[in-house]
Amino acid sequence: MRLAREGRRLSLAAAASLDLPQGAVRLSMTQPNLADAAAFRETLRAVLERAGALHVGRVALVLPDPVARLALLPASEVAAKRQKQSEELIRFRLRKALPFDVRDARVAFAGGGTRAIDSVLVAAAYRPVLDAYEDACRAVGLHPGLVELSGLALLNAAFGSLPPADRLLVNWDDGYVTLLLARGEWPLLVRTLAGDAAASPDEVAREVGNTLIYYRERLGGHRLAQAVVRSALLPPDEAVRLLEGPLEMKPEVLDPWGALRAADMGRVGQALAGAAACVVGSRR
């Protein structure tokens, strides 16, 4: 997707998509994902050319959720006067939660405060995994600035402009499903399931039901104001029928490409202002 600035407003100038060759990408948190780096670069170059974005320079890079670990930490436990000190405290807290050496992690965090209820959202990615994606962008003349996970980008697009309330986003793709329970646009709970758990519709429905139980029993919630599903594994209507029972409400379908088909370019540009010119992963 290529954004353009019209005065003070961002709008979507163009968008394109192409399927990656089978096996070109293998999602992993601990191993380089680009099994066929040459095929990945050529597909990236082709889709950028279609979108007129080959020479845009800086881009945002949106990656599949399983390539990084998301965590919510108590702000009071990682607060420090300087950002570097907070990062060191966060790395110390994450050292046993990551499947790789925390010294090899690239860490980003947001939020904070000193109250017991405040939390810090942390993302940690294995440096070789993230470097491979960024190197692919540089190989076609692009500089990756903002790097974000797809679930968080969709969370902002789905809920960012709505009044604060408790909502659930289910980001279900081929190979993984992420459950993001948020108050407003701030996550209260983040879970990513991969492998067999994400491939089994019954297992996904069970985990969605367990998330609702956790929301009520541990987070003091009562009823979600909204549930939204983005499904690239099952057809969206099937995903809605599957999750309606566990959610005790009919979830809405989030279709990131729907507004494009409706030609509502300005609204999409605003919603995805922090999103991607380089998008890796399947879509529906």
PDB file of N, CA and C in Angstrom, residues 121-194:
ATOM      1  N   LEU A 121       3.213  -2.517  27.121  1.00  0.00           N
ATOM      2  CA  LEU A 121       3.143  -3.490  26.033  1.00  0.00           C
ATOM      3  C   LEU A 121       4.533  -3.640  25.428  1.00  0.00           C
ATOM      4  N   VAL A 122       5.027  -4.869  25.410  1.00  0.00           N
ATOM      5  CA  VAL A 122       6.389  -5.143  24.961  1.00  0.00           C
ATOM      6  C   VAL A 122       6.353  -6.080  23.759  1.00  0.00           C
ATOM      7  N   ALA A 123       7.178  -5.792  22.771  1.00  0.00           N
ATOM      8  CA  ALA A 123       7.388  -6.692  21.636  1.00  0.00           C
ATOM      9  C   ALA A 123       8.869  -7.039  21.575  1.00  0.00           C
ATOM     10  N   ALA A 124       9.155  -8.328  21.477  1.00  0.00           N
ATOM     11  CA  ALA A 124      10.539  -8.785  21.392  1.00  0.00           C
ATOM     12  C   ALA A 124      10.683  -9.729  20.207  1.00  0.00           C
ATOM     13  N   ALA A 125      11.630  -9.429  19.331  1.00  0.00           N
ATOM     14  CA  ALA A 125      11.862 -10.250  18.142  1.00  0.00           C
ATOM     15  C   ALA A 125      13.324 -10.680  18.102  1.00  0.00           C
ATOM     16  N   TYR A 126      13.539 -11.896  17.639  1.00  0.00           N
ATOM     17  CA  TYR A 126      14.894 -12.415  17.472  1.00  0.00           C
ATOM     18  C   TYR A 126      15.565 -11.643  16.349  1.00  0.00           C
ATOM     19  N   ARG A 127      16.715 -11.092  16.626  1.00  0.00           N
ATOM     20  CA  ARG A 127      17.359 -10.171  15.693  1.00  0.00           C
ATOM     21  C   ARG A 127      17.552 -10.765  14.286  1.00  0.00           C
ATOM     22  N   PRO A 128      18.043 -12.007  14.131  1.00  0.00           N
ATOM     23  CA  PRO A 128      18.192 -12.557  12.767  1.00  0.00           C
ATOM     24  C   PRO A 128      16.877 -12.660  12.003  1.00  0.00           C
ATOM     25  N   VAL A 129      15.761 -12.925  12.707  1.00  0.00           N
ATOM     26  CA  VAL A 129      14.462 -13.019  12.040  1.00  0.00           C
ATOM     27  C   VAL A 129      14.068 -11.660  11.477  1.00  0.00           C
ATOM     28  N   LEU A 130      14.139 -10.633  12.312  1.00  0.00           N
ATOM     29  CA  LEU A 130      13.743  -9.295  11.875  1.00  0.00           C
ATOM     30  C   LEU A 130      14.711  -8.748  10.838  1.00  0.00           C
ATOM     31  N   ASP A 131      16.008  -9.011  11.005  1.00  0.00           N
ATOM     32  CA  ASP A 131      16.999  -8.513  10.050  1.00  0.00           C
ATOM     33  C   ASP A 131      16.735  -9.040   8.642  1.00  0.00           C
ATOM     34  N   ALA A 132      16.305 -10.293   8.527  1.00  0.00           N
ATOM     35  CA  ALA A 132      16.080 -10.874   7.201  1.00  0.00           C
ATOM     36  C   ALA A 132      14.967 -10.136   6.454  1.00  0.00           C
ATOM     37  N   TYR A 133      13.876  -9.801   7.160  1.00  0.00           N
ATOM     38  CA  TYR A 133      12.793  -9.044   6.522  1.00  0.00           C
ATOM     39  C   TYR A 133      13.265  -7.642   6.136  1.00  0.00           C
ATOM     40  N   GLU A 134      13.979  -6.993   7.027  1.00  0.00           N
ATOM     41  CA  GLU A 134      14.453  -5.634   6.735  1.00  0.00           C
ATOM     42  C   GLU A 134      15.463  -5.641   5.592  1.00  0.00           C
ATOM     43  N   ASP A 135      16.328  -6.652   5.561  1.00  0.00           N
ATOM     44  CA  ASP A 135      17.307  -6.745   4.467  1.00  0.00           C
ATOM     45  C   ASP A 135      16.616  -6.920   3.118  1.00  0.00           C
ATOM     46  N   ALA A 136      15.509  -7.658   3.092  1.00  0.00           N
ATOM     47  CA  ALA A 136      14.756  -7.836   1.843  1.00  0.00           C
ATOM     48  C   ALA A 136      14.217  -6.503   1.352  1.00  0.00           C
ATOM     49  N   CYS A 137      13.754  -5.664   2.270  1.00  0.00           N
ATOM     50  CA  CYS A 137      13.287  -4.328   1.876  1.00  0.00           C
ATOM     51  C   CYS A 137      14.442  -3.494   1.341  1.00  0.00           C
ATOM     52  N   ARG A 138      15.565  -3.525   2.022  1.00  0.00           N
ATOM     53  CA  ARG A 138      16.714  -2.726   1.577  1.00  0.00           C
ATOM     54  C   ARG A 138      17.212  -3.193   0.213  1.00  0.00           C
ATOM     55  N   ALA A 139      17.068  -4.485  -0.066  1.00  0.00           N
ATOM     56  CA  ALA A 139      17.532  -5.020  -1.345  1.00  0.00           C
ATOM     57  C   ALA A 139      16.766  -4.444  -2.530  1.00  0.00           C
ATOM     58  N   VAL A 140      15.541  -3.953  -2.288  1.00  0.00           N
ATOM     59  CA  VAL A 140      14.769  -3.339  -3.373  1.00  0.00           C
ATOM     60  C   VAL A 140      14.691  -1.827  -3.195  1.00  0.00           C
ATOM     61  N   GLY A 141      15.624  -1.279  -2.408  1.00  0.00           N
ATOM     62  CA  GLY A 141      15.749   0.166  -2.301  1.00  0.00           C
ATOM     63  C   GLY A 141      14.845   0.829  -1.285  1.00  0.00           C
ATOM     64  N   LEU A 142      14.316   0.067  -0.315  1.00  0.00           N
ATOM     65  CA  LEU A 142      13.422   0.630   0.683  1.00  0.00           C
ATOM     66  C   LEU A 142      14.077   0.626   2.054  1.00  0.00           C
ATOM     67  N   HIS A 143      13.727   1.624   2.876  1.00  0.00           N
ATOM     68  CA  HIS A 143      14.231   1.676   4.241  1.00  0.00           C
ATOM     69  C   HIS A 143      13.079   1.429   5.201  1.00  0.00           C
ATOM     70  N   PRO A 144      13.065   0.283   5.905  1.00  0.00           N
ATOM     71  CA  PRO A 144      11.979  -0.002   6.846  1.00  0.00           C
ATOM     72  C   PRO A 144      12.121   0.845   8.105  1.00  0.00           C
ATOM     73  N   GLY A 145      11.144   1.708   8.338  1.00  0.00           N
ATOM     74  CA  GLY A 145      11.142   2.539   9.533  1.00  0.00           C
ATOM     75  C   GLY A 145      10.315   1.887  10.617  1.00  0.00           C
ATOM     76  N   LEU A 146       9.008   2.126  10.610  1.00  0.00           N
ATOM     77  CA  LEU A 146       8.106   1.487  11.558  1.00  0.00           C
ATOM     78  C   LEU A 146       7.991  -0.001  11.257  1.00  0.00           C
ATOM     79  N   VAL A 147       8.142  -0.837  12.282  1.00  0.00           N
ATOM     80  CA  VAL A 147       7.915  -2.277  12.166  1.00  0.00           C
ATOM     81  C   VAL A 147       6.819  -2.644  13.160  1.00  0.00           C
ATOM     82  N   GLU A 148       5.767  -3.295  12.695  1.00  0.00           N
ATOM     83  CA  GLU A 148       4.619  -3.592  13.547  1.00  0.00           C
ATOM     84  C   GLU A 148       4.103  -4.980  13.229  1.00  0.00           C
ATOM     85  N   LEU A 149       3.470  -5.597  14.208  1.00  0.00           N
ATOM     86  CA  LEU A 149       2.827  -6.884  14.001  1.00  0.00           C
ATOM     87  C   LEU A 149       1.419  -6.670  13.471  1.00  0.00           C
ATOM     88  N   SER A 150       0.954  -7.620  12.667  1.00  0.00           N
ATOM     89  CA  SER A 150      -0.329  -7.437  11.991  1.00  0.00           C
ATOM     90  C   SER A 150      -1.478  -7.305  12.978  1.00  0.00           C
ATOM     91  N   GLY A 151      -1.452  -8.081  14.078  1.00  0.00           N
ATOM     92  CA  GLY A 151      -2.533  -8.004  15.047  1.00  0.00           C
ATOM     93  C   GLY A 151      -2.686  -6.621  15.643  1.00  0.00           C
ATOM     94  N   LEU A 152      -1.568  -5.973  15.978  1.00  0.00           N
ATOM     95  CA  LEU A 152      -1.627  -4.638  16.559  1.00  0.00           C
ATOM     96  C   LEU A 152      -2.071  -3.608  15.526  1.00  0.00           C
ATOM     97  N   ALA A 153      -1.629  -3.773  14.279  1.00  0.00           N
ATOM     98  CA  ALA A 153      -2.067  -2.860  13.229  1.00  0.00           C
ATOM     99  C   ALA A 153      -3.574  -2.974  13.012  1.00  0.00           C
ATOM    100  N   LEU A 154      -4.086  -4.204  13.020  1.00  0.00           N
ATOM    101  CA  LEU A 154      -5.524  -4.417  12.843  1.00  0.00           C
ATOM    102  C   LEU A 154      -6.308  -3.917  14.053  1.00  0.00           C
ATOM    103  N   LEU A 155      -5.735  -4.059  15.243  1.00  0.00           N
ATOM    104  CA  LEU A 155      -6.398  -3.570  16.449  1.00  0.00           C
ATOM    105  C   LEU A 155      -6.629  -2.070  16.358  1.00  0.00           C
ATOM    106  N   ASN A 156      -5.610  -1.347  15.929  1.00  0.00           N
ATOM    107  CA  ASN A 156      -5.747   0.098  15.792  1.00  0.00           C
ATOM    108  C   ASN A 156      -6.759   0.451  14.711  1.00  0.00           C
ATOM    109  N   ALA A 157      -6.718  -0.277  13.591  1.00  0.00           N
ATOM    110  CA  ALA A 157      -7.645   0.009  12.497  1.00  0.00           C
ATOM    111  C   ALA A 157      -9.082  -0.291  12.894  1.00  0.00           C
ATOM    112  N   ALA A 158      -9.291  -1.350  13.696  1.00  0.00           N
ATOM    113  CA  ALA A 158     -10.648  -1.759  14.049  1.00  0.00           C
ATOM    114  C   ALA A 158     -11.246  -0.927  15.171  1.00  0.00           C
ATOM    115  N   PHE A 159     -10.427  -0.595  16.181  1.00  0.00           N
ATOM    116  CA  PHE A 159     -10.975  -0.001  17.396  1.00  0.00           C
ATOM    117  C   PHE A 159     -10.454   1.400  17.708  1.00  0.00           C
ATOM    118  N   GLY A 160      -9.440   1.847  16.990  1.00  0.00           N
ATOM    119  CA  GLY A 160      -8.760   3.081  17.367  1.00  0.00           C
ATOM    120  C   GLY A 160      -9.639   4.311  17.384  1.00  0.00           C
ATOM    121  N   SER A 161     -10.674   4.361  16.544  1.00  0.00           N
ATOM    122  CA  SER A 161     -11.519   5.556  16.466  1.00  0.00           C
ATOM    123  C   SER A 161     -12.816   5.421  17.265  1.00  0.00           C
ATOM    124  N   LEU A 162     -12.990   4.306  17.985  1.00  0.00           N
ATOM    125  CA  LEU A 162     -14.239   4.048  18.703  1.00  0.00           C
ATOM    126  C   LEU A 162     -14.140   4.508  20.159  1.00  0.00           C
ATOM    127  N   PRO A 163     -15.279   4.786  20.796  1.00  0.00           N
ATOM    128  CA  PRO A 163     -15.259   5.134  22.230  1.00  0.00           C
ATOM    129  C   PRO A 163     -14.685   3.987  23.045  1.00  0.00           C
ATOM    130  N   PRO A 164     -14.011   4.270  24.161  1.00  0.00           N
ATOM    131  CA  PRO A 164     -13.416   3.208  24.974  1.00  0.00           C
ATOM    132  C   PRO A 164     -14.456   2.192  25.436  1.00  0.00           C
ATOM    133  N   ALA A 165     -14.145   0.927  25.256  1.00  0.00           N
ATOM    134  CA  ALA A 165     -14.999  -0.178  25.689  1.00  0.00           C
ATOM    135  C   ALA A 165     -14.164  -1.445  25.574  1.00  0.00           C
ATOM    136  N   ASP A 166     -14.655  -2.541  26.142  1.00  0.00           N
ATOM    137  CA  ASP A 166     -13.946  -3.815  26.079  1.00  0.00           C
ATOM    138  C   ASP A 166     -14.336  -4.553  24.801  1.00  0.00           C
ATOM    139  N   ARG A 167     -13.328  -4.878  24.001  1.00  0.00           N
ATOM    140  CA  ARG A 167     -13.573  -5.517  22.708  1.00  0.00           C
ATOM    141  C   ARG A 167     -12.532  -6.610  22.471  1.00  0.00           C
ATOM    142  N   LEU A 168     -12.881  -7.572  21.613  1.00  0.00           N
ATOM    143  CA  LEU A 168     -11.968  -8.670  21.289  1.00  0.00           C
ATOM    144  C   LEU A 168     -11.749  -8.718  19.786  1.00  0.00           C
ATOM    145  N   LEU A 169     -10.489  -8.811  19.399  1.00  0.00           N
ATOM    146  CA  LEU A 169     -10.111  -9.019  18.000  1.00  0.00           C
ATOM    147  C   LEU A 169      -9.520 -10.405  17.850  1.00  0.00           C
ATOM    148  N   VAL A 170     -10.027 -11.168  16.882  1.00  0.00           N
ATOM    149  CA  VAL A 170      -9.475 -12.479  16.547  1.00  0.00           C
ATOM    150  C   VAL A 170      -8.819 -12.360  15.169  1.00  0.00           C
ATOM    151  N   ASN A 171      -7.510 -12.438  15.139  1.00  0.00           N
ATOM    152  CA  ASN A 171      -6.748 -12.351  13.887  1.00  0.00           C
ATOM    153  C   ASN A 171      -6.304 -13.763  13.520  1.00  0.00           C
ATOM    154  N   TRP A 172      -7.040 -14.394  12.581  1.00  0.00           N
ATOM    155  CA  TRP A 172      -6.867 -15.823  12.281  1.00  0.00           C
ATOM    156  C   TRP A 172      -6.316 -15.978  10.876  1.00  0.00           C
ATOM    157  N   ASP A 173      -5.086 -16.424  10.806  1.00  0.00           N
ATOM    158  CA  ASP A 173      -4.415 -16.568   9.520  1.00  0.00           C
ATOM    159  C   ASP A 173      -3.949 -18.005   9.353  1.00  0.00           C
ATOM    160  N   ASP A 174      -3.403 -18.303   8.205  1.00  0.00           N
ATOM    161  CA  ASP A 174      -2.888 -19.635   7.928  1.00  0.00           C
ATOM    162  C   ASP A 174      -1.659 -19.880   8.801  1.00  0.00           C
ATOM    163  N   GLY A 175      -1.785 -20.750   9.787  1.00  0.00           N
ATOM    164  CA  GLY A 175      -0.650 -21.078  10.647  1.00  0.00           C
ATOM    165  C   GLY A 175      -0.695 -20.460  12.022  1.00  0.00           C
ATOM    166  N   TYR A 176      -1.581 -19.501  12.266  1.00  0.00           N
ATOM    167  CA  TYR A 176      -1.639 -18.898  13.594  1.00  0.00           C
ATOM    168  C   TYR A 176      -2.967 -18.190  13.809  1.00  0.00           C
ATOM    169  N   VAL A 177      -3.280 -17.967  15.080  1.00  0.00           N
ATOM    170  CA  VAL A 177      -4.418 -17.130  15.454  1.00  0.00           C
ATOM    171  C   VAL A 177      -3.993 -16.305  16.664  1.00  0.00           C
ATOM    172  N   THR A 178      -4.304 -15.021  16.624  1.00  0.00           N
ATOM    173  CA  THR A 178      -3.990 -14.123  17.734  1.00  0.00           C
ATOM    174  C   THR A 178      -5.284 -13.592  18.335  1.00  0.00           C
ATOM    175  N   LEU A 179      -5.379 -13.644  19.651  1.00  0.00           N
ATOM    176  CA  LEU A 179      -6.521 -13.114  20.388  1.00  0.00           C
ATOM    177  C   LEU A 179      -6.063 -11.857  21.117  1.00  0.00           C
ATOM    178  N   LEU A 180      -6.674 -10.730  20.775  1.00  0.00           N
ATOM    179  CA  LEU A 180      -6.326  -9.443  21.376  1.00  0.00           C
ATOM    180  C   LEU A 180      -7.558  -8.895  22.089  1.00  0.00           C
ATOM    181  N   LEU A 181      -7.530  -8.939  23.414  1.00  0.00           N
ATOM    182  CA  LEU A 181      -8.600  -8.366  24.221  1.00  0.00           C
ATOM    183  C   LEU A 181      -8.162  -6.974  24.625  1.00  0.00           C
ATOM    184  N   ALA A 182      -8.967  -5.981  24.278  1.00  0.00           N
ATOM    185  CA  ALA A 182      -8.528  -4.595  24.452  1.00  0.00           C
ATOM    186  C   ALA A 182      -9.590  -3.771  25.149  1.00  0.00           C
ATOM    187  N   ARG A 183      -9.137  -2.774  25.868  1.00  0.00           N
ATOM    188  CA  ARG A 183     -10.003  -1.739  26.442  1.00  0.00           C
ATOM    189  C   ARG A 183      -9.682  -0.460  25.682  1.00  0.00           C
ATOM    190  N   GLY A 184     -10.628  -0.040  24.858  1.00  0.00           N
ATOM    191  CA  GLY A 184     -10.284   0.992  23.887  1.00  0.00           C
ATOM    192  C   GLY A 184      -9.384   0.350  22.855  1.00  0.00           C
ATOM    193  N   GLU A 185      -8.212   0.938  22.626  1.00  0.00           N
ATOM    194  CA  GLU A 185      -7.242   0.317  21.733  1.00  0.00           C
ATOM    195  C   GLU A 185      -6.034  -0.217  22.497  1.00  0.00           C
ATOM    196  N   TRP A 186      -6.151  -0.272  23.837  1.00  0.00           N
ATOM    197  CA  TRP A 186      -5.026  -0.751  24.647  1.00  0.00           C
ATOM    198  C   TRP A 186      -5.255  -2.204  25.050  1.00  0.00           C
ATOM    199  N   PRO A 187      -4.328  -3.104  24.724  1.00  0.00           N
ATOM    200  CA  PRO A 187      -4.525  -4.527  25.026  1.00  0.00           C
ATOM    201  C   PRO A 187      -4.556  -4.805  26.523  1.00  0.00           C
ATOM    202  N   LEU A 188      -5.475  -5.659  26.913  1.00  0.00           N
ATOM    203  CA  LEU A 188      -5.515  -6.215  28.264  1.00  0.00           C
ATOM    204  C   LEU A 188      -4.960  -7.625  28.284  1.00  0.00           C
ATOM    205  N   LEU A 189      -5.042  -8.304  27.145  1.00  0.00           N
ATOM    206  CA  LEU A 189      -4.567  -9.683  27.018  1.00  0.00           C
ATOM    207  C   LEU A 189      -4.182  -9.920  25.564  1.00  0.00           C
ATOM    208  N   VAL A 190      -3.047 -10.577  25.367  1.00  0.00           N
ATOM    209  CA  VAL A 190      -2.564 -10.899  24.024  1.00  0.00           C
ATOM    210  C   VAL A 190      -2.098 -12.346  24.020  1.00  0.00           C
ATOM    211  N   ARG A 191      -2.663 -13.155  23.106  1.00  0.00           N
ATOM    212  CA  ARG A 191      -2.233 -14.549  22.973  1.00  0.00           C
ATOM    213  C   ARG A 191      -2.116 -14.880  21.496  1.00  0.00           C
ATOM    214  N   THR A 192      -1.020 -15.522  21.119  1.00  0.00           N
ATOM    215  CA  THR A 192      -0.856 -16.025  19.757  1.00  0.00           C
ATOM    216  C   THR A 192      -0.642 -17.530  19.823  1.00  0.00           C
ATOM    217  N   LEU A 193      -1.505 -18.254  19.121  1.00  0.00           N
ATOM    218  CA  LEU A 193      -1.412 -19.707  19.037  1.00  0.00           C
ATOM    219  C   LEU A 193      -0.965 -20.076  17.632  1.00  0.00           C
ATOM    220  N   ALA A 194      -0.049 -21.018  17.536  1.00  0.00           N
ATOM    221  CA  ALA A 194       0.468 -21.427  16.227  1.00  0.00           C
ATOM    222  C   ALA A 194       0.397 -22.939  16.093  1.00  0.00           C
TER     223      ALA A 194
END
